[in-house]
Amino acid sequence: GVACCVPGADPAIVFATSPGEVFVVRNVANLVPPFSGVDGAHHGTCAAIEYAVVHLKVKLILVMGHTQCGGAAAALRKYGNGANSDPKVFGANEATGEGFIGSWVSLAERSVCEVCDKYDPDIRGRMLEFQLVRQSVSNLATFPFVRSRIESGDLDIRGSVFNVFDGTLRILQPDGSFAPPSESEYGSADDLANKSEDSKIDVRDAKRVRED
């Protein structure tokens, strides 16, 4: 799976897994870069995805975002057009060695622009948390080794957003909306568990995930 690095939204805890049952790469704002070729640079997230898909041959990749995401808030502050926006924030500073955050959340710039065009300022942060999951799910399919396994029916990609306040989960639907497991087109939590079985993600044991 792909998840944010915040401690309150750890997939291993959310889905009540045991050590070794899930393979997860975590980063700021659960972002997946689009495939841009193999350039020899250091791509930690891309390397983890390649390892999971090509070598571990996982059957399911779940992108899990979460509410109150600081990474999403950082991207909104840098690339948004609200009263608190500041394009200079998180800028590169060679003297202090800072600037990695600004560079990383630049991956979210397109999504920030989309939510700013569609939503009022008071809900943009919440809407961006959902949009970043859609973006990462879409970007996963740009990797040739991911796309080929999707087309062969050997890999499924899902998106979700975990609510850190009440422990509920919303699942990304084919139409781009999010729904609780009980109303999902993918079925109940039990149905998702059956799909996840080969990838060692058993949603039936997800004690912290409640259906609305």
CSV table of C-alpha atoms in Angstrom, one decimal:
chain,number,residue,atom,x,y,z
A,1,GLY,CA,0.0,0.0,0.0
A,2,VAL,CA,0.8,3.7,-0.1
A,3,ALA,CA,0.1,5.9,2.9
A,4,CYS,CA,1.1,9.1,4.6
A,5,CYS,CA,3.9,9.0,7.2
A,6,VAL,CA,1.8,10.5,10.0
A,7,PRO,CA,1.6,8.1,13.0
A,8,GLY,CA,-2.2,8.4,13.4
A,9,ALA,CA,-2.9,6.8,10.0
A,10,ASP,CA,-0.7,3.6,9.9
A,11,PRO,CA,-2.3,1.0,7.6
A,12,ALA,CA,-0.8,-1.8,9.7
A,13,ILE,CA,-2.7,-0.5,12.7
A,14,VAL,CA,-5.9,0.6,10.9
A,15,PHE,CA,-6.3,-2.9,9.4
A,16,ALA,CA,-5.0,-4.7,12.5
A,17,THR,CA,-2.4,-6.7,10.7
A,18,SER,CA,0.5,-8.6,12.1
A,19,PRO,CA,4.2,-8.0,11.3
A,20,GLY,CA,4.9,-9.1,7.7
A,21,GLU,CA,1.3,-9.1,6.5
A,22,VAL,CA,1.4,-5.8,4.5
A,23,PHE,CA,4.0,-4.0,2.5
A,24,VAL,CA,3.6,-0.3,2.8
A,25,VAL,CA,5.6,2.7,1.5
A,26,ARG,CA,4.8,5.9,3.5
A,27,ASN,CA,5.6,9.4,2.6
A,28,VAL,CA,4.4,13.0,3.1
A,29,ALA,CA,0.7,13.2,1.9
A,30,ASN,CA,0.7,9.6,0.4
A,31,LEU,CA,1.9,11.0,-2.9
A,32,VAL,CA,2.9,8.8,-5.9
A,33,PRO,CA,4.9,10.6,-8.6
A,34,PRO,CA,3.9,9.9,-12.2
A,35,PHE,CA,6.2,7.7,-14.2
A,36,SER,CA,8.8,9.8,-15.9
A,37,GLY,CA,11.3,7.3,-17.1
A,38,VAL,CA,14.2,5.5,-15.4
A,39,ASP,CA,16.6,8.3,-14.9
A,40,GLY,CA,19.0,6.9,-12.4
A,41,ALA,CA,17.9,9.4,-9.7
A,42,HIS,CA,16.9,8.4,-6.2
A,43,HIS,CA,13.2,7.5,-6.2
A,44,GLY,CA,12.3,5.8,-3.0
A,45,THR,CA,8.5,5.6,-3.5
A,46,CYS,CA,8.9,4.4,-7.1
A,47,ALA,CA,11.4,1.8,-6.0
A,48,ALA,CA,9.1,0.5,-3.3
A,49,ILE,CA,6.2,0.2,-5.8
A,50,GLU,CA,8.4,-1.6,-8.3
A,51,TYR,CA,9.5,-4.1,-5.6
A,52,ALA,CA,5.9,-4.7,-4.5
A,53,VAL,CA,4.5,-5.2,-7.9
A,54,VAL,CA,7.4,-6.9,-9.8
A,55,HIS,CA,9.0,-9.0,-7.1
A,56,LEU,CA,6.4,-9.5,-4.4
A,57,LYS,CA,3.6,-9.7,-7.0
A,58,VAL,CA,1.0,-8.1,-4.8
A,59,LYS,CA,-2.6,-8.4,-6.0
A,60,LEU,CA,-3.8,-5.2,-4.5
A,61,ILE,CA,-2.4,-1.7,-4.0
A,62,LEU,CA,-4.4,0.5,-1.6
A,63,VAL,CA,-3.6,4.2,-1.4
A,64,MET,CA,-4.7,5.4,2.0
A,65,GLY,CA,-5.0,9.1,2.7
A,66,HIS,CA,-6.3,10.6,5.9
A,67,THR,CA,-8.1,13.6,7.4
A,68,GLN,CA,-6.1,16.5,8.9
A,69,CYS,CA,-3.2,15.8,6.6
A,70,GLY,CA,-0.3,18.2,7.2
A,71,GLY,CA,1.2,17.4,3.8
A,72,ALA,CA,-2.0,18.4,2.0
A,73,ALA,CA,-2.1,21.6,4.1
A,74,ALA,CA,1.5,22.4,3.2
A,75,ALA,CA,0.7,22.0,-0.5
A,76,LEU,CA,-2.4,24.1,-0.2
A,77,ARG,CA,-0.4,26.8,1.6
A,78,LYS,CA,2.3,26.9,-1.1
A,79,TYR,CA,0.3,26.5,-4.2
A,80,GLY,CA,-3.2,27.7,-3.2
A,81,ASN,CA,-4.7,31.1,-3.7
A,82,GLY,CA,-6.3,31.6,-0.3
A,83,ALA,CA,-5.6,34.3,2.3
A,84,ASN,CA,-2.9,32.2,4.0
A,85,SER,CA,-1.2,31.1,0.8
A,86,ASP,CA,2.5,31.8,0.4
A,87,PRO,CA,4.4,30.6,-2.6
A,88,LYS,CA,7.7,31.3,-0.9
A,89,VAL,CA,7.0,28.9,2.0
A,90,PHE,CA,9.0,25.7,2.2
A,91,GLY,CA,11.5,27.2,-0.3
A,92,ALA,CA,15.0,25.8,-0.9
A,93,ASN,CA,17.7,27.1,1.5
A,94,GLU,CA,21.2,25.8,0.9
A,95,ALA,CA,22.5,27.3,4.1
A,96,THR,CA,20.1,25.4,6.3
A,97,GLY,CA,19.6,22.4,4.0
A,98,GLU,CA,15.9,22.9,4.0
A,99,GLY,CA,13.6,22.7,0.9
A,100,PHE,CA,12.8,19.0,0.6
A,101,ILE,CA,9.2,19.5,1.7
A,102,GLY,CA,8.6,22.2,-0.9
A,103,SER,CA,10.0,20.1,-3.6
A,104,TRP,CA,8.0,17.0,-2.6
A,105,VAL,CA,4.6,18.7,-2.3
A,106,SER,CA,5.1,20.3,-5.7
A,107,LEU,CA,3.7,16.9,-6.9
A,108,ALA,CA,0.4,18.1,-5.5
A,109,GLU,CA,0.3,21.4,-7.3
A,110,ARG,CA,-2.1,20.3,-10.0
A,111,SER,CA,-4.5,18.9,-7.4
A,112,VAL,CA,-4.3,22.1,-5.4
A,113,CYS,CA,-5.3,24.1,-8.4
A,114,GLU,CA,-8.2,21.8,-9.1
A,115,VAL,CA,-9.7,22.1,-5.6
A,116,CYS,CA,-9.1,25.9,-5.5
A,117,ASP,CA,-11.1,26.2,-8.7
A,118,LYS,CA,-14.0,24.0,-7.4
A,119,TYR,CA,-14.4,24.7,-3.7
A,120,ASP,CA,-14.7,27.4,-1.1
A,121,PRO,CA,-11.6,28.1,1.0
A,122,ASP,CA,-13.1,26.6,4.2
A,123,ILE,CA,-13.3,23.1,2.7
A,124,ARG,CA,-10.4,23.1,0.3
A,125,GLY,CA,-8.1,21.3,2.8
A,126,ARG,CA,-10.6,18.4,3.2
A,127,MET,CA,-11.3,18.2,-0.5
A,128,LEU,CA,-7.5,18.1,-1.2
A,129,GLU,CA,-7.1,15.1,1.0
A,130,PHE,CA,-9.5,13.2,-1.2
A,131,GLN,CA,-8.1,14.6,-4.4
A,132,LEU,CA,-4.5,13.5,-3.5
A,133,VAL,CA,-5.7,9.9,-3.2
A,134,ARG,CA,-7.3,10.1,-6.7
A,135,GLN,CA,-4.1,11.6,-8.0
A,136,SER,CA,-1.9,8.9,-6.6
A,137,VAL,CA,-4.2,6.1,-7.8
A,138,SER,CA,-4.1,7.7,-11.3
A,139,ASN,CA,-0.3,8.1,-11.2
A,140,LEU,CA,0.2,4.4,-10.2
A,141,ALA,CA,-1.2,3.4,-13.6
A,142,THR,CA,1.4,5.4,-15.4
A,143,PHE,CA,4.1,2.9,-14.5
A,144,PRO,CA,4.4,0.3,-17.3
A,145,PHE,CA,4.9,-2.6,-14.9
A,146,VAL,CA,1.8,-1.6,-13.0
A,147,ARG,CA,-0.3,-1.0,-16.1
A,148,SER,CA,0.6,-4.3,-17.6
A,149,ARG,CA,-0.5,-6.2,-14.5
A,150,ILE,CA,-3.7,-4.2,-14.3
A,151,GLU,CA,-4.5,-5.1,-17.9
A,152,SER,CA,-3.8,-8.7,-17.3
A,153,GLY,CA,-6.1,-8.8,-14.3
A,154,ASP,CA,-3.4,-9.6,-11.8
A,155,LEU,CA,-3.4,-6.3,-10.0
A,156,ASP,CA,-6.1,-4.0,-8.6
A,157,ILE,CA,-5.6,-0.5,-7.3
A,158,ARG,CA,-8.0,1.1,-4.8
A,159,GLY,CA,-8.1,4.4,-2.9
A,160,SER,CA,-9.3,5.3,0.5
A,161,VAL,CA,-9.4,8.0,3.1
A,162,PHE,CA,-9.1,7.2,6.8
A,163,ASN,CA,-10.8,9.5,9.3
A,164,VAL,CA,-8.5,9.9,12.2
A,165,PHE,CA,-11.3,11.3,14.4
A,166,ASP,CA,-13.8,8.5,14.3
A,167,GLY,CA,-11.9,5.6,12.8
A,168,THR,CA,-14.1,5.3,9.7
A,169,LEU,CA,-12.9,4.6,6.2
A,170,ARG,CA,-14.2,5.9,2.8
A,171,ILE,CA,-13.4,4.0,-0.4
A,172,LEU,CA,-12.7,5.6,-3.8
A,173,GLN,CA,-15.5,4.6,-6.2
A,174,PRO,CA,-15.2,4.1,-10.0
A,175,ASP,CA,-16.9,7.5,-10.6
A,176,GLY,CA,-14.3,9.3,-8.4
A,177,SER,CA,-16.6,9.7,-5.4
A,178,PHE,CA,-15.9,8.2,-1.9
A,179,ALA,CA,-18.3,6.0,0.0
A,180,PRO,CA,-18.3,4.1,3.2
A,181,PRO,CA,-17.6,0.3,2.8
A,182,SER,CA,-21.3,-0.5,3.3
A,183,GLU,CA,-22.3,1.7,0.3
A,184,SER,CA,-19.3,0.9,-1.9
A,185,GLU,CA,-19.6,-0.5,-5.4
A,186,TYR,CA,-16.8,-2.8,-4.3
A,187,GLY,CA,-19.0,-4.3,-1.7
A,188,SER,CA,-18.7,-4.6,2.1
A,189,ALA,CA,-15.5,-4.7,4.1
A,190,ASP,CA,-15.8,-8.5,3.9
A,191,ASP,CA,-15.8,-8.3,0.1
A,192,LEU,CA,-12.7,-6.1,0.1
A,193,ALA,CA,-11.0,-8.5,2.4
A,194,ASN,CA,-11.6,-11.4,0.0
A,195,LYS,CA,-10.0,-9.4,-2.8
A,196,SER,CA,-7.1,-8.5,-0.5
A,197,GLU,CA,-6.5,-12.0,0.7
A,198,ASP,CA,-3.5,-12.7,-1.5
A,199,SER,CA,-2.0,-9.4,-0.5
A,200,LYS,CA,-2.3,-10.2,3.2
A,201,ILE,CA,-4.7,-7.3,4.0
A,202,ASP,CA,-7.6,-8.7,5.9
A,203,VAL,CA,-10.1,-5.9,6.3
A,204,ARG,CA,-12.4,-8.2,8.3
A,205,ASP,CA,-10.0,-7.9,11.2
A,206,ALA,CA,-9.8,-4.1,10.9
A,207,LYS,CA,-11.0,-3.3,14.4
A,208,ARG,CA,-10.4,0.4,14.0
A,209,VAL,CA,-12.3,0.6,10.8
A,210,ARG,CA,-16.1,0.9,11.2
A,211,GLU,CA,-18.7,1.0,8.5
A,212,ASP,CA,-20.9,4.1,8.5
